[in-house]
CSV table of C-alpha atoms in Angstrom, one decimal:
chain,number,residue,atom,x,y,z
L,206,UNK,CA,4.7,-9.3,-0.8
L,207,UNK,CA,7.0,-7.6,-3.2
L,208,UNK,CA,10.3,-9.3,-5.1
L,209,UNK,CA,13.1,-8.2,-5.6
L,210,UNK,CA,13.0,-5.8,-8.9
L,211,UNK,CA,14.4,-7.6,-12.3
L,212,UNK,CA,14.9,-6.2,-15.6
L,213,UNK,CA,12.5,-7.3,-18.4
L,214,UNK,CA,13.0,-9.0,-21.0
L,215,UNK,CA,9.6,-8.9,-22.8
L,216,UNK,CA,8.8,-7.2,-25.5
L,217,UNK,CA,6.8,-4.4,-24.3
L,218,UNK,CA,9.1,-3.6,-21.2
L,219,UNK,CA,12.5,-4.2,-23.0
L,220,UNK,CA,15.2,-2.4,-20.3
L,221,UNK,CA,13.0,-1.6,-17.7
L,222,UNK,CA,12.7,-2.9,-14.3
L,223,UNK,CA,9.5,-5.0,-12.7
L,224,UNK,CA,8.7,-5.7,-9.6
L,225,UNK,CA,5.9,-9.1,-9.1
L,226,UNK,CA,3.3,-8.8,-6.4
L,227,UNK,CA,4.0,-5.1,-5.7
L,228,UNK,CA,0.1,-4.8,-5.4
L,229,UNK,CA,-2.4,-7.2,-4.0
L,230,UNK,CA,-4.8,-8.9,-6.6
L,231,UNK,CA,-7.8,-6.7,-7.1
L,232,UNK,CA,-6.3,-3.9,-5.4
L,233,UNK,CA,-8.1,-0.2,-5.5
L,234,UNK,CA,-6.4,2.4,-5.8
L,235,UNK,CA,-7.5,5.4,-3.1
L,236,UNK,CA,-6.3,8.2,-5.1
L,237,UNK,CA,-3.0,9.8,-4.8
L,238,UNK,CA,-0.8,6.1,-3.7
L,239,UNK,CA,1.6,4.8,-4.8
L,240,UNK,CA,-0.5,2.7,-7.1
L,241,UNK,CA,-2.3,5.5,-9.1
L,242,UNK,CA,1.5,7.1,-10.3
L,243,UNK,CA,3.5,3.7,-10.9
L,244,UNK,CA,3.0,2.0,-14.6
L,245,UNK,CA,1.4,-1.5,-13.9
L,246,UNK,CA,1.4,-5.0,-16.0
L,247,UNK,CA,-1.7,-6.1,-17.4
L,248,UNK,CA,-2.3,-8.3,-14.6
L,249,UNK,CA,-2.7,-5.2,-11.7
L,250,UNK,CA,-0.4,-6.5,-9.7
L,251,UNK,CA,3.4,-6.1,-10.9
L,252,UNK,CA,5.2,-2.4,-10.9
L,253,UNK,CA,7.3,-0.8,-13.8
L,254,UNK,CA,9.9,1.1,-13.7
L,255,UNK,CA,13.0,2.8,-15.5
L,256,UNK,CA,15.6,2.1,-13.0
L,257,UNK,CA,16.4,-0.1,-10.4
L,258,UNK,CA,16.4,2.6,-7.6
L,259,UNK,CA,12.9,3.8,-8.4
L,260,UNK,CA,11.8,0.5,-8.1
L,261,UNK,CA,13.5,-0.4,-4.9
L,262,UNK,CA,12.3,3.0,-3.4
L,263,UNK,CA,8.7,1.9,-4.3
L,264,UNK,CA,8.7,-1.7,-2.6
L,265,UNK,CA,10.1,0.7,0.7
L,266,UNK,CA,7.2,2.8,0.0
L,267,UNK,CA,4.9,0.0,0.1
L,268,UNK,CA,6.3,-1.4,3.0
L,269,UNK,CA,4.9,1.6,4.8
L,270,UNK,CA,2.0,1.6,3.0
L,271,UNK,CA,0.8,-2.0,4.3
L,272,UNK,CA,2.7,-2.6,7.2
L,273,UNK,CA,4.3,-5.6,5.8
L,274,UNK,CA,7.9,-6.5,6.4
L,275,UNK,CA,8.9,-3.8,8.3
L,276,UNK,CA,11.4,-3.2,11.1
L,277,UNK,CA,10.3,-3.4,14.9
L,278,UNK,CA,12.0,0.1,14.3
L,279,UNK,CA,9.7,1.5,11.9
L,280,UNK,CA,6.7,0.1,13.4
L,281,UNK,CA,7.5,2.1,16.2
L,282,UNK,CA,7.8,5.2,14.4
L,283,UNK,CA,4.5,4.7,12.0
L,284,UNK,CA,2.1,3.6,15.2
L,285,UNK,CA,4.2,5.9,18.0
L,286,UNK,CA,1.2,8.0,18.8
L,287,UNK,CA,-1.2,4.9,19.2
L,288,UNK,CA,1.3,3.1,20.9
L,289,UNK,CA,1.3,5.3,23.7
L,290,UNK,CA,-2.5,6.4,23.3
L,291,UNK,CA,-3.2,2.2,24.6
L,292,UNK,CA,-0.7,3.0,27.2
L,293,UNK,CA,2.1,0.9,26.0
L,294,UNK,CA,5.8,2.2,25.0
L,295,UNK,CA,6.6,0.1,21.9
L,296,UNK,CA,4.9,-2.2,19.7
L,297,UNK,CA,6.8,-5.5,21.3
L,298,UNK,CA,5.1,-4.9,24.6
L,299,UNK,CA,1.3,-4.6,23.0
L,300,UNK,CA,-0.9,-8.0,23.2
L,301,UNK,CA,-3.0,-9.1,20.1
L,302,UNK,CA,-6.2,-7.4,20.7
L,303,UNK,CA,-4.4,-3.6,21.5
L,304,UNK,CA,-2.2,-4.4,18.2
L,305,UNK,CA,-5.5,-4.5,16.2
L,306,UNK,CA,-7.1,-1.4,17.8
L,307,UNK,CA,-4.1,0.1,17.2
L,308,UNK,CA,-4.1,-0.9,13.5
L,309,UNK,CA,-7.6,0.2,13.6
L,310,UNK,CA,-6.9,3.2,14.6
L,311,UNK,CA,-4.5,4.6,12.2
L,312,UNK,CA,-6.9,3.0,9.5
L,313,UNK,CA,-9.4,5.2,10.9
L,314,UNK,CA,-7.5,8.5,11.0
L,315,UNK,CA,-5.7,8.0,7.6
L,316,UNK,CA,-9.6,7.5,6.0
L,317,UNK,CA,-9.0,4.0,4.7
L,318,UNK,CA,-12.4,2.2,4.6
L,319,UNK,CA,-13.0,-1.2,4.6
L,320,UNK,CA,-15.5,-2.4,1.7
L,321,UNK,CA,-18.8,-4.3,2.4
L,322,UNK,CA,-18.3,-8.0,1.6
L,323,UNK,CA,-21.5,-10.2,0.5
L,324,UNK,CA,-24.4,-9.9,-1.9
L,325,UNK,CA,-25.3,-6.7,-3.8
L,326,UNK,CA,-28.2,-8.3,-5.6
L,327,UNK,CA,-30.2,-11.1,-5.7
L,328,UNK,CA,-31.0,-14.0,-8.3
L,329,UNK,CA,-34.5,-13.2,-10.5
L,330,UNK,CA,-36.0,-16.7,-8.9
L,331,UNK,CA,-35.2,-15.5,-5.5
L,332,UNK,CA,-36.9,-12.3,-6.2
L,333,UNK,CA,-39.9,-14.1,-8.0
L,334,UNK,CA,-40.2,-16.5,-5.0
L,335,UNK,CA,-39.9,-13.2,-2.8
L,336,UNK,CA,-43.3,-11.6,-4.9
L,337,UNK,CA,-45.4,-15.4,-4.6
L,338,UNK,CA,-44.5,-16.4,-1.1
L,339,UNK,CA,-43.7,-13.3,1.0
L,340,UNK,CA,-42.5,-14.6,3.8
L,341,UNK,CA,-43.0,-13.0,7.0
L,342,UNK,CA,-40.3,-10.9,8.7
L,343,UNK,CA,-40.2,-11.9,12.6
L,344,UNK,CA,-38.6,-8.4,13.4
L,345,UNK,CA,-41.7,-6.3,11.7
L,346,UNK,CA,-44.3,-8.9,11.1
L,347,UNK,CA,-44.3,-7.1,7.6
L,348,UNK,CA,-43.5,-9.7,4.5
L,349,UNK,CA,-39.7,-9.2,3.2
L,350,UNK,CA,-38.5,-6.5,0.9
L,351,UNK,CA,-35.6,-7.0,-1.0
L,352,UNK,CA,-33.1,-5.1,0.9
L,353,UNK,CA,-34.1,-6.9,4.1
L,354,UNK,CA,-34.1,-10.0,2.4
L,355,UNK,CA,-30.2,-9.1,1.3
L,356,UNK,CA,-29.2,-7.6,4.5
């Protein structure tokens, strides 16, 4: 999670202050965050900033934004109307699995998708051994295409 914000020394951001790990590493942006307006290092990952209170009121910001390090208070407030959808009057009282539907949830209703993990393509040999072999399918009896293969 975020550091504390220091001021720069480097050549480039002489008198202005950073702030390391503001951002997770390959990190997309989902349009109008936090991460789309603030002036990042080369690396993705670190925030810039003029002065020390912009930069302190951005790591608060992204607090809110992931969840991370915040207050059994402010929990409360940012899940309140999932809290009590489960049945449950704060977020201390909630076991594992109604914390994750919970989290879920507001995922959900603030549009935040999560991206498909595994293979978009597949090697050429793959594909060549696809075309000689075709191997049978057991769902379709129908040899493999190429998106069944990868699904």
């Amino acid at each position: 999670m975020a550091q504390a914000p220091f001021l720069s020394t480097r050549k480039d951001f002489k008198g202005k202050y950073i702030v390391k790990d503001l951002f997770a590493k390959n990190y997309k942006s989902t349009g109008d965050d936090l991460f789309s307006r603030t002036l990042t290092s080369n690396n993705g990952r670190d925030g810039i900033f003029d002065t020390r209170k912009e930069a302190l009121e951005a790591i608060e910001e992204r607090k809110l934004e992931t969840g991370r390090g915040l207050s059994s208070k402010e929990i409360n407030k940012k899940y309140s109307k999932y809290i009590k959808a489960e049945g449950f009057n704060k977020w201390e009282e909630t076991d594992d699995a109604a914390k994750k539907r919970i989290k879920q949830a507001y995922r959900y209703d603030k549009g935040l998708r999560y991206q498909k993990v595994g293979r978009r393509k597949i090697n050429p040999k793959t594909v060549n051994l696809l075309e000689k072999k075709k191997p049978i399918n057991r769902m379709t009896g129908l040899p493999y295409t190429q998106e069944e293969f990868v699904n």
